[in-house]
Coordinates of C-alpha atoms in Angstrom, one line a residue:
M1 CA -212.9 22.2 -44.7
Q2 CA -213.7 18.5 -44.5
G3 CA -211.3 16.2 -42.6
T4 CA -210.5 12.7 -43.5
L5 CA -210.0 9.7 -41.3
P6 CA -206.8 7.6 -41.5
A7 CA -206.9 4.8 -44.1
L8 CA -206.5 2.1 -41.4
G9 CA -209.8 1.9 -39.6
R10 CA -212.6 4.5 -39.6
K11 CA -214.1 4.2 -36.1
D12 CA -217.0 6.2 -34.6
A13 CA -216.9 7.4 -31.0
Q14 CA -219.0 4.5 -29.8
T15 CA -216.7 1.9 -31.3
L16 CA -213.7 3.7 -29.7
L17 CA -215.5 3.8 -26.4
A18 CA -216.2 0.0 -26.6
E19 CA -212.6 -0.8 -27.5
S20 CA -211.3 1.4 -24.6
E21 CA -213.7 -0.4 -22.2
A22 CA -212.6 -3.8 -23.6
R23 CA -208.9 -2.9 -23.0
Y24 CA -209.8 -1.7 -19.5
R25 CA -211.5 -5.1 -18.8
A26 CA -208.4 -6.9 -20.0
L27 CA -206.1 -4.7 -17.8
M28 CA -208.2 -5.5 -14.8
E29 CA -207.8 -9.2 -15.5
M30 CA -204.1 -8.7 -15.0
V31 CA -204.5 -7.2 -11.5
P32 CA -204.0 -9.9 -8.8
D33 CA -206.6 -8.3 -6.5
A34 CA -210.3 -9.2 -6.8
V35 CA -211.9 -6.3 -8.8
W36 CA -215.7 -6.0 -9.5
I37 CA -217.7 -3.0 -10.8
H38 CA -221.3 -2.4 -10.2
S39 CA -223.6 0.2 -11.9
G40 CA -227.3 0.7 -11.1
G41 CA -226.9 -1.8 -8.2
R42 CA -225.9 -4.7 -10.4
I43 CA -222.4 -6.1 -11.0
V44 CA -221.4 -5.4 -14.6
F45 CA -217.8 -6.7 -14.5
A46 CA -215.8 -9.0 -12.3
N47 CA -212.3 -10.3 -12.9
Q48 CA -211.2 -13.9 -12.3
A49 CA -209.8 -13.1 -8.9
A50 CA -213.2 -11.8 -7.8
H51 CA -214.9 -15.0 -9.0
S52 CA -212.4 -17.0 -7.0
L53 CA -212.9 -14.8 -3.9
F54 CA -216.7 -15.2 -4.0
G55 CA -216.6 -18.8 -4.9
A56 CA -218.1 -18.3 -8.4
G57 CA -217.7 -20.4 -11.4
P58 CA -218.3 -19.1 -14.9
A59 CA -218.2 -15.3 -15.4
A60 CA -222.0 -15.1 -15.8
S61 CA -222.5 -16.3 -12.2
L62 CA -221.5 -12.8 -10.8
A63 CA -222.5 -10.6 -13.7
G64 CA -226.0 -9.2 -13.2
T65 CA -226.3 -10.1 -9.6
A66 CA -227.0 -7.4 -6.9
A67 CA -223.8 -5.8 -5.6
D68 CA -225.4 -5.4 -2.1
E69 CA -225.7 -9.2 -1.7
R70 CA -221.9 -9.3 -1.4
V71 CA -221.9 -6.9 1.6
P72 CA -223.5 -7.5 5.0
A73 CA -226.4 -5.2 5.5
A74 CA -224.9 -3.6 8.6
L75 CA -221.8 -2.5 6.6
R76 CA -223.4 -1.2 3.4
A77 CA -223.8 2.5 4.5
Q78 CA -220.3 2.5 6.0
L79 CA -218.6 1.3 2.8
D80 CA -220.7 3.7 0.7
R81 CA -219.5 6.7 2.8
G82 CA -215.9 5.5 2.5
L83 CA -215.9 5.5 -1.3
H84 CA -213.0 7.4 -2.9
G85 CA -213.4 9.8 -5.7
D86 CA -210.1 9.3 -7.4
L87 CA -208.9 5.8 -8.4
A88 CA -205.1 6.5 -8.6
L89 CA -205.2 8.1 -5.1
A90 CA -207.4 5.3 -3.7
W91 CA -204.7 2.7 -4.5
Q92 CA -202.3 4.5 -2.2
Q93 CA -204.6 4.7 0.9
P94 CA -204.8 2.1 3.7
R95 CA -207.5 -0.5 3.1
V96 CA -210.3 -1.3 5.6
T97 CA -210.8 -4.9 6.8
V98 CA -214.4 -6.0 6.4
P99 CA -216.3 -9.3 6.0
L100 CA -217.9 -9.8 2.6
L101 CA -220.3 -12.6 1.6
R102 CA -219.5 -15.4 -0.8
L103 CA -222.2 -16.8 -3.1
D104 CA -222.8 -19.6 -0.7
G105 CA -223.4 -17.0 2.1
A106 CA -220.1 -17.8 3.9
P107 CA -218.2 -14.7 5.1
V108 CA -214.8 -13.9 3.8
E109 CA -212.5 -11.4 5.6
V110 CA -210.9 -9.0 3.1
A111 CA -208.8 -5.8 2.9
Y112 CA -211.1 -3.5 0.8
F113 CA -211.4 -0.2 -0.8
G114 CA -214.0 1.2 -3.3
C115 CA -213.9 4.1 -5.7
R116 CA -216.5 5.9 -7.9
L117 CA -215.7 6.0 -11.6
W118 CA -217.3 6.1 -15.1
F119 CA -217.7 2.7 -16.7
G120 CA -220.0 1.4 -19.5
N121 CA -221.1 5.0 -20.2
A122 CA -222.6 5.3 -16.7
D123 CA -221.7 6.1 -13.1
A124 CA -220.3 3.1 -11.4
V125 CA -218.4 1.9 -8.3
M126 CA -215.3 -0.2 -8.5
S127 CA -214.5 -2.5 -5.5
V128 CA -211.0 -3.9 -4.9
A129 CA -210.3 -6.5 -2.3
R130 CA -207.8 -9.2 -1.3
P131 CA -208.0 -11.8 1.5
A132 CA -207.2 -10.2 4.9
G133 CA -203.7 -10.8 6.0
K134 CA -202.4 -11.2 2.4
A135 CA -199.5 -9.0 1.3
G136 CA -199.2 -7.4 4.8
E137 CA -202.7 -5.9 5.0
A138 CA -203.6 -5.0 8.5
G139 CA -207.1 -4.9 10.0
G140 CA -209.6 -2.2 9.4
A141 CA -212.4 -0.2 11.0
G142 CA -214.2 -1.9 13.8
S143 CA -211.8 -4.8 14.0
L144 CA -208.4 -3.2 14.3
P145 CA -206.0 -4.8 16.7
T146 CA -204.5 -2.5 19.4
H147 CA -201.1 -4.1 19.4
D148 CA -198.8 -5.8 16.9
A149 CA -198.7 -9.5 17.5
L150 CA -195.1 -9.9 16.5
T151 CA -193.4 -7.1 18.5
G152 CA -195.9 -6.3 21.1
L153 CA -195.8 -2.6 20.1
P154 CA -198.9 -0.5 19.6
A155 CA -200.5 -1.0 16.2
R156 CA -201.5 1.8 13.8
A157 CA -205.0 2.5 15.3
L158 CA -203.8 2.8 18.9
F159 CA -200.8 5.0 17.8
L160 CA -203.1 7.4 15.9
D161 CA -205.4 7.6 18.9
S162 CA -202.5 8.3 21.2
L163 CA -201.1 10.9 18.7
A164 CA -204.5 12.6 18.5
H165 CA -204.7 12.9 22.3
A166 CA -201.1 14.3 22.4
I167 CA -202.0 16.9 19.7
R168 CA -205.0 18.1 21.7
R169 CA -202.9 18.4 24.9
A170 CA -200.1 20.1 23.1
G171 CA -202.6 22.5 21.5
R172 CA -203.9 23.5 24.9
R173 CA -200.4 23.9 26.4
K174 CA -198.9 25.5 23.3
E175 CA -196.3 22.7 23.2
R176 CA -194.6 21.0 20.3
L177 CA -194.6 17.3 19.1
A178 CA -192.7 15.3 16.5
V179 CA -193.6 12.2 14.5
L180 CA -190.8 10.0 13.2
F181 CA -191.6 7.6 10.4
L182 CA -188.9 4.8 10.1
D183 CA -188.5 2.2 7.3
L184 CA -185.7 -0.4 7.4
D185 CA -183.4 -0.3 4.4
K186 CA -183.2 -3.5 2.3
F187 CA -185.2 -5.5 4.8
K188 CA -186.5 -7.7 2.0
Q189 CA -183.1 -9.1 1.4
V190 CA -183.2 -10.6 4.9
N191 CA -186.5 -12.3 4.2
D192 CA -185.4 -13.5 0.8
T193 CA -182.0 -14.9 1.9
L194 CA -182.7 -16.1 5.5
G195 CA -186.4 -16.7 5.5
H196 CA -189.4 -15.0 7.2
A197 CA -188.6 -16.5 10.6
A198 CA -185.2 -14.6 10.6
G199 CA -187.0 -11.5 9.3
D200 CA -189.4 -11.7 12.3
E201 CA -186.5 -12.1 14.7
L202 CA -184.9 -9.0 13.2
L203 CA -188.1 -7.0 13.5
R204 CA -188.3 -7.9 17.2
A205 CA -184.7 -6.8 17.7
V206 CA -185.4 -3.5 15.9
A207 CA -188.5 -2.9 18.1
A208 CA -186.4 -3.4 21.2
T209 CA -183.7 -1.1 19.9
L210 CA -186.3 1.7 19.2
R211 CA -187.8 1.4 22.6
G212 CA -184.3 1.8 24.1
S213 CA -183.5 4.8 21.9
V214 CA -186.3 7.1 23.0
R215 CA -187.4 8.8 26.3
D216 CA -189.8 7.1 28.7
F217 CA -192.7 9.3 27.7
D218 CA -192.2 8.8 23.9
S219 CA -194.2 6.2 22.0
V220 CA -193.1 3.5 19.5
A221 CA -195.5 1.6 17.2
R222 CA -195.3 -0.8 14.3
L223 CA -197.4 0.0 11.3
G224 CA -196.7 -3.3 9.5
G225 CA -194.0 -4.8 7.4
D226 CA -190.7 -3.1 8.2
E227 CA -192.3 0.3 9.0
F228 CA -192.3 1.8 12.5
V229 CA -193.5 5.2 13.8
L230 CA -192.6 7.1 16.9
L231 CA -194.3 9.9 18.8
L232 CA -191.7 12.3 20.3
D233 CA -193.8 13.9 23.0
S234 CA -193.4 17.2 24.9
P235 CA -191.2 18.7 26.2
L236 CA -189.4 18.9 22.8
A237 CA -186.6 21.3 22.2
D238 CA -185.7 22.4 18.7
A239 CA -182.7 20.0 18.5
T240 CA -184.4 17.0 20.2
P241 CA -186.0 15.3 17.1
G242 CA -182.8 15.4 15.1
M243 CA -180.8 14.2 18.1
I244 CA -183.2 11.2 18.7
A245 CA -183.0 10.3 15.0
E246 CA -179.2 10.3 15.1
R247 CA -179.3 8.1 18.2
I248 CA -181.7 5.7 16.5
G249 CA -179.4 5.4 13.5
E250 CA -176.4 4.8 15.8
H251 CA -178.2 2.1 17.8
L252 CA -179.5 0.3 14.7
A253 CA -176.0 0.3 13.3
R254 CA -174.8 -2.0 16.1
P255 CA -174.4 -5.5 14.8
V256 CA -177.2 -7.9 15.8
T257 CA -177.2 -11.7 15.5
V258 CA -180.0 -13.2 13.5
A259 CA -180.2 -16.9 12.5
G260 CA -176.6 -17.3 13.7
Q261 CA -175.3 -14.4 11.5
Q262 CA -174.4 -10.8 12.3
H263 CA -176.3 -8.1 10.6
V264 CA -176.0 -4.3 10.5
I265 CA -179.3 -2.6 10.0
T266 CA -179.9 0.9 8.6
A267 CA -183.1 2.9 8.3
S268 CA -184.5 5.8 6.5
M269 CA -186.4 8.2 8.7
G270 CA -188.7 11.2 8.1
L271 CA -189.9 13.7 10.7
S272 CA -192.8 16.0 10.9
L273 CA -193.5 18.6 13.6
Y274 CA -196.6 19.9 15.4
P275 CA -197.8 22.6 14.9
D276 CA -195.4 23.6 12.1
D277 CA -196.4 20.8 9.6
G278 CA -200.0 20.0 10.5
G279 CA -202.7 19.8 13.1
S280 CA -204.1 16.3 12.8
A281 CA -202.6 12.9 13.5
E282 CA -203.1 11.7 9.9
D283 CA -201.5 14.8 8.5
L284 CA -198.4 14.5 10.7
L285 CA -198.1 10.7 9.9
R286 CA -198.5 11.3 6.2
Q287 CA -195.9 14.2 6.1
A288 CA -193.4 12.1 8.1
D289 CA -193.9 9.3 5.6
I290 CA -193.2 11.8 2.7
A291 CA -190.0 12.9 4.5
M292 CA -188.9 9.3 5.0
Y293 CA -189.2 8.6 1.2
R294 CA -187.1 11.7 0.6
A295 CA -184.5 10.2 3.0
K296 CA -184.5 7.0 0.9
E297 CA -184.1 9.0 -2.3
A298 CA -181.1 10.8 -0.7
G299 CA -179.3 7.5 -0.3
R300 CA -180.9 5.8 2.7
N301 CA -179.4 5.5 6.2
G302 CA -180.4 9.0 7.3
F303 CA -183.3 11.3 8.1
Q304 CA -185.1 14.2 6.6
F305 CA -187.5 16.8 8.1
F306 CA -190.7 17.5 6.2
T307 CA -190.8 20.6 4.0
Q308 CA -193.4 22.1 1.8
E309 CA -191.2 21.5 -1.2
M310 CA -191.6 17.8 -0.5
Q311 CA -195.3 18.2 -0.4
Q312 CA -195.3 19.9 -3.8
R313 CA -193.2 17.1 -5.2
V314 CA -195.7 14.5 -3.9
N315 CA -198.6 16.5 -5.2
A316 CA -197.0 16.6 -8.7
R317 CA -196.3 12.8 -8.4
V318 CA -199.9 12.1 -7.4
K319 CA -201.1 14.2 -10.3
L320 CA -198.9 12.2 -12.6
E321 CA -200.1 8.9 -11.2
Q322 CA -203.7 10.0 -11.5
G323 CA -203.0 11.0 -15.1
L324 CA -201.4 7.6 -15.8
M325 CA -204.5 5.8 -14.6
R326 CA -206.8 8.1 -16.7
A327 CA -204.4 7.6 -19.6
L328 CA -205.1 3.9 -19.6
Q329 CA -208.8 4.5 -19.4
R330 CA -208.9 7.2 -22.0
D331 CA -206.4 5.6 -24.4
E332 CA -204.0 8.5 -24.3
F333 CA -200.9 6.4 -24.9
V334 CA -199.4 6.1 -28.4
L335 CA -196.5 4.2 -29.8
H336 CA -193.6 5.5 -31.9
Y337 CA -191.3 3.1 -33.7
Q338 CA -187.5 3.4 -34.3
P339 CA -186.0 1.4 -37.1
Q340 CA -183.3 -1.2 -36.4
V341 CA -180.8 -1.5 -39.3
D342 CA -178.7 -4.4 -40.4
L343 CA -175.1 -3.1 -40.8
A344 CA -174.2 -5.5 -43.5
S345 CA -177.1 -4.9 -45.8
G346 CA -178.3 -1.5 -44.7
K347 CA -181.9 -2.8 -44.6
V348 CA -184.4 -2.1 -41.9
I349 CA -184.8 -5.5 -40.2
G350 CA -186.7 -4.6 -37.1
L351 CA -188.4 -1.8 -35.1
E352 CA -188.5 -0.9 -31.4
A353 CA -191.8 0.2 -30.0
L354 CA -191.4 3.3 -27.8
L355 CA -194.2 4.5 -25.5
R356 CA -195.4 8.1 -25.6
W357 CA -198.0 9.8 -23.5
Q358 CA -200.0 12.6 -25.0
S359 CA -201.8 14.0 -21.9
P360 CA -204.6 16.6 -22.4
E361 CA -203.6 18.2 -19.1
L362 CA -199.8 17.8 -19.0
G363 CA -199.0 17.8 -22.7
L364 CA -196.4 15.4 -24.2
V365 CA -194.9 13.8 -21.1
P366 CA -191.4 12.4 -21.6
P367 CA -191.0 8.6 -20.9
M368 CA -188.2 9.3 -18.5
Q369 CA -190.6 11.3 -16.4
F370 CA -193.6 8.9 -16.3
I371 CA -192.1 5.4 -16.6
P372 CA -190.4 5.5 -13.2
V373 CA -193.7 6.7 -11.6
A374 CA -195.5 3.9 -13.4
E375 CA -193.0 1.3 -12.1
E376 CA -193.2 2.6 -8.5
S377 CA -197.0 2.8 -8.5
N378 CA -197.5 -0.7 -10.0
L379 CA -199.2 0.6 -13.1
I380 CA -196.3 -0.6 -15.3
T381 CA -197.7 -4.1 -15.6
A382 CA -201.0 -2.8 -17.0
I383 CA -199.2 -0.4 -19.3
G384 CA -196.9 -3.1 -20.5
G385 CA -199.9 -5.3 -21.3
W386 CA -201.4 -2.4 -23.2
V387 CA -198.1 -2.0 -25.2
L388 CA -197.9 -5.7 -26.1
D389 CA -201.5 -5.7 -27.2
K390 CA -201.2 -2.5 -29.2
V391 CA -198.1 -3.7 -31.0
C392 CA -199.7 -7.0 -32.0
A393 CA -202.9 -5.2 -33.1
T394 CA -200.9 -2.8 -35.2
L395 CA -198.9 -5.6 -36.8
R396 CA -202.1 -7.4 -37.7
G397 CA -203.4 -4.2 -39.3
W398 CA -200.2 -3.7 -41.3
I399 CA -200.3 -7.2 -42.6
D400 CA -203.9 -6.9 -43.6
S401 CA -203.1 -3.7 -45.4
G402 CA -200.2 -5.1 -47.3
V403 CA -197.4 -3.3 -45.4
P404 CA -194.1 -5.3 -45.5
V405 CA -193.7 -5.9 -41.8
V406 CA -190.5 -6.6 -39.7
P407 CA -190.3 -7.9 -36.1
V408 CA -191.1 -5.3 -33.4
A409 CA -189.2 -5.2 -30.1
V410 CA -191.2 -4.5 -26.9
N411 CA -189.6 -3.4 -23.6
V412 CA -190.7 -5.6 -20.7
A413 CA -190.7 -4.2 -17.2
A414 CA -189.3 -6.2 -14.3
A415 CA -192.7 -6.4 -12.6
Q416 CA -194.3 -7.6 -15.8
F417 CA -191.6 -10.2 -16.5
A418 CA -192.0 -11.5 -12.9
Q419 CA -195.6 -12.3 -13.4
Q420 CA -196.5 -16.0 -13.5
D421 CA -198.9 -15.5 -16.4
M422 CA -196.4 -13.8 -18.7
E423 CA -196.2 -16.8 -20.9
A424 CA -200.0 -17.1 -21.0
M425 CA -200.3 -13.4 -21.8
V426 CA -197.9 -13.7 -24.8
R427 CA -199.7 -16.8 -26.1
G428 CA -203.1 -15.1 -25.7
V429 CA -202.2 -11.9 -27.6
L430 CA -200.5 -13.8 -30.4
A431 CA -203.6 -16.0 -30.8
R432 CA -205.9 -13.0 -30.6
Y433 CA -204.3 -11.3 -33.6
S434 CA -203.2 -14.5 -35.4
L435 CA -199.5 -13.4 -35.4
E436 CA -196.4 -15.4 -36.0
P437 CA -194.3 -15.4 -32.8
G438 CA -191.2 -14.4 -34.7
L439 CA -192.7 -10.9 -35.2
I440 CA -192.4 -10.1 -31.5
E441 CA -189.1 -9.5 -29.7
L442 CA -189.0 -9.0 -25.9
E443 CA -186.3 -6.7 -24.6
L444 CA -185.3 -7.6 -21.0
T445 CA -182.8 -5.6 -18.8
E446 CA -179.9 -7.6 -17.5
S447 CA -180.7 -6.6 -13.9
M448 CA -184.3 -7.8 -14.3
S449 CA -183.2 -11.2 -15.3
M450 CA -180.8 -11.5 -12.4
V451 CA -183.4 -10.9 -9.7
D452 CA -184.4 -14.6 -9.7
P453 CA -182.1 -16.1 -12.4
E454 CA -183.4 -19.6 -12.3
A455 CA -187.0 -18.6 -12.6
S456 CA -186.0 -16.1 -15.4
I457 CA -184.2 -18.9 -17.3
A458 CA -187.2 -21.2 -17.0
L459 CA -189.6 -18.5 -18.3
M460 CA -187.2 -17.5 -21.1
H461 CA -187.1 -21.1 -22.3
R462 CA -190.9 -21.3 -22.3
L463 CA -191.1 -18.1 -24.3
K464 CA -188.4 -19.3 -26.6
A465 CA -190.4 -22.5 -27.2
I466 CA -193.3 -20.3 -28.4
G467 CA -191.0 -18.8 -31.0
I468 CA -190.4 -15.4 -29.3
T469 CA -187.1 -13.6 -29.9
M470 CA -185.5 -12.0 -26.8
S471 CA -182.7 -9.5 -26.2
I472 CA -180.8 -8.2 -23.2
D473 CA -181.4 -4.4 -23.3
D474 CA -178.9 -1.8 -22.0
F475 CA -176.2 -4.4 -21.7
G476 CA -173.2 -3.2 -19.6
T477 CA -175.2 -1.0 -17.2
G478 CA -176.3 -3.8 -14.8
Y479 CA -174.4 -6.5 -13.0
S480 CA -174.8 -9.7 -14.9
N481 CA -173.3 -12.9 -13.8
L482 CA -171.7 -14.3 -17.0
S483 CA -172.3 -17.9 -15.8
Y484 CA -176.1 -17.1 -16.0
L485 CA -175.8 -15.1 -19.1
K486 CA -174.6 -18.0 -21.1
R487 CA -177.7 -19.9 -20.0
F488 CA -180.1 -17.3 -21.1
P489 CA -181.8 -18.3 -24.3
V490 CA -181.6 -14.8 -25.8
D491 CA -180.8 -13.8 -29.3
K492 CA -179.2 -10.4 -29.0
L493 CA -177.2 -8.2 -26.6
K494 CA -178.1 -4.5 -26.9
I495 CA -175.2 -2.1 -26.2
D496 CA -176.4 0.8 -24.1
Q497 CA -176.4 4.2 -25.8
S498 CA -174.2 5.7 -23.1
F499 CA -171.4 3.6 -24.4
T500 CA -172.3 4.0 -28.0
R501 CA -172.2 7.8 -27.8
G502 CA -168.8 7.9 -26.2
A503 CA -167.2 5.1 -28.3
A504 CA -165.8 7.5 -30.9
S505 CA -164.0 9.7 -28.4
D506 CA -163.6 7.8 -25.1
P507 CA -161.2 4.9 -25.1
E508 CA -163.0 3.3 -22.1
D509 CA -166.4 3.4 -23.8
R510 CA -164.8 2.1 -27.0
S511 CA -163.3 -0.8 -25.1
I512 CA -166.6 -1.7 -23.5
V513 CA -168.4 -1.6 -26.9
T514 CA -165.8 -3.8 -28.5
A515 CA -165.9 -6.2 -25.5
V516 CA -169.7 -6.5 -25.7
I517 CA -169.7 -7.2 -29.4
R518 CA -167.1 -9.9 -28.9
L519 CA -168.9 -11.4 -26.0
A520 CA -172.1 -11.5 -28.0
H521 CA -170.5 -13.3 -30.9
S522 CA -168.7 -15.7 -28.6
L523 CA -172.1 -16.7 -27.2
G524 CA -173.6 -17.0 -30.7
L525 CA -175.6 -13.8 -30.3
R526 CA -176.1 -10.8 -32.4
A527 CA -174.9 -7.4 -31.1
I528 CA -177.1 -4.3 -31.6
A529 CA -176.0 -0.7 -30.7
E530 CA -178.5 1.9 -29.7
G531 CA -178.1 5.7 -29.7
V532 CA -176.0 5.9 -32.9
E533 CA -176.0 9.6 -34.0
T534 CA -172.9 10.1 -36.1
E535 CA -171.1 8.5 -39.0
R536 CA -168.0 8.2 -37.0
Q537 CA -169.8 6.1 -34.4
L538 CA -171.3 4.0 -37.2
Q539 CA -168.0 3.3 -38.8
L540 CA -166.4 2.3 -35.5
L541 CA -169.3 -0.1 -34.9
A542 CA -168.9 -1.6 -38.4
R543 CA -165.2 -2.1 -37.9
Q544 CA -165.8 -3.9 -34.6
G545 CA -168.3 -6.2 -36.3
C546 CA -171.5 -4.9 -34.7
D547 CA -174.5 -6.5 -36.4
E548 CA -177.3 -4.0 -36.0
F549 CA -177.9 -0.4 -34.9
Q550 CA -180.6 2.1 -34.2
G551 CA -180.4 5.8 -33.6
Y552 CA -180.9 9.3 -35.0
Y553 CA -178.2 8.8 -37.6
F554 CA -180.7 6.7 -39.6
S555 CA -184.0 7.8 -38.1
R556 CA -185.6 9.2 -35.0
P557 CA -188.6 7.3 -33.6
L558 CA -191.6 7.8 -35.9
P559 CA -195.3 7.8 -35.4
E560 CA -197.2 5.0 -37.1
A561 CA -197.9 6.8 -40.3
G562 CA -194.2 7.7 -40.7
I563 CA -193.0 4.2 -40.1
V564 CA -195.5 2.7 -42.4
A565 CA -194.3 5.1 -45.2
M566 CA -190.7 4.0 -44.5
L567 CA -191.6 0.3 -44.6
R568 CA -193.6 0.7 -47.8
S569 CA -190.7 2.7 -49.5
G570 CA -188.1 0.1 -48.6
A571 CA -185.8 2.9 -47.2
A572 CA -182.3 1.6 -46.4
L573 CA -178.9 2.8 -45.4
A574 CA -176.3 3.1 -48.2
V575 CA -173.6 0.6 -47.5
D576 CA -170.1 0.9 -49.0

């Protein structure tokens, strides 16, 4: 049996590979870190941040040069031995601080990691770096400080050395140890509202509190940022680690005065035990870190002991993160499209692009499973860029093929919207595919736009000036300030499906739906309801004056071939 290729674009494997590599290059340009890739000893790709780091001008000034020239000769073997084998995992590991060499020969101190990968149809090495000291990076091998300059506590390297000695001693004496990993809850709010000087003052107060909460022979260290780690040394009774964690929580909860204001601090803590949970310093620190994140997930302001179930969850998460990184490289993401219908005419007047991941290893992964992981692992910006590019490329293909197109809505993640180059990205992709701006709608969550409302408003106005349509997605689930909402230059309010589904049976949901529709109209906006599944829901929305809807009642999300067929046929909802 002879197969046939889709009508839109017959591409051989080499073309697909070239396109995938081109998309990967574009994604790496979105990364704020300096990224350069070398193969066969020569640099074959460098993003703009790398050119800035090395003092290069045009792209050609780095491409083709010897990669070793950027690394002092004495460090080349060390960096080569430290290369990671998995890119997604490499992003999560501590970076090493090393001097690299600019094009003019001047050294530049950076926080660095490298990883082996496949690029340009050949084995390659990707290097990632940022200036040392930026974004909280600490020093690295050979130049690590022994003590934290802010608090005077031991730093990471000294703590790990002390822990390793304690483990060897405990092993000889058959004793037990515990590691307690502590992360302050919502510390960023202090920095954001009172400034970094106040944040530093608070960190010094926390350091003093921790020293006063443990025994004389225990150790307290600061890892960086708002993270601290404690070694609870022998003798250690079974109940001692939990008792010390409770004491720390109680002491931190006492109000402290910072910048003339009283603050109550809470922390999330994780504990690992020797020899129960591991036999090395790095293992115990990592497992205490895992337990700390479980304490955060459980609601913060508490502590958790490490369990193997936690490790299994972390392993599954790492596997998912690795899969997401490979999915970007292998082009495993696909888009489905759900029609948006005008209630007055019954016509399809828009589509929402919905991301799907067809993983060869994991199968079809539901968005609710991988989107949160992508957001937490900072892959969501690159994925969001891929989605916007793919939608625009698809629209261009439809137009060229005579498909009657309608605007397509694209969900924008908070991290992506916060990028300073969001406007430039939108302009660039519209120009690349020669698209009218009115064919793209950006869906923003209300909570996203409230993180920095003034900056959000300014960016929205710039996007509006381009001709982009915008909507507030999942309206009613966040905490909007209505005084800001009236200043947002958006076009639609989108009623969250949790309210739509209950509107026909729950008076409270019905009241919320009615209120959102009236609010939208009072602000001169259109109201669109998502998650419409029954005729009763649709009739209620129509009676309340809702303008648009989407949901299974009209159509589930369809792959590209299905939505093209629908657009060509002019399918519509019968309106009485």
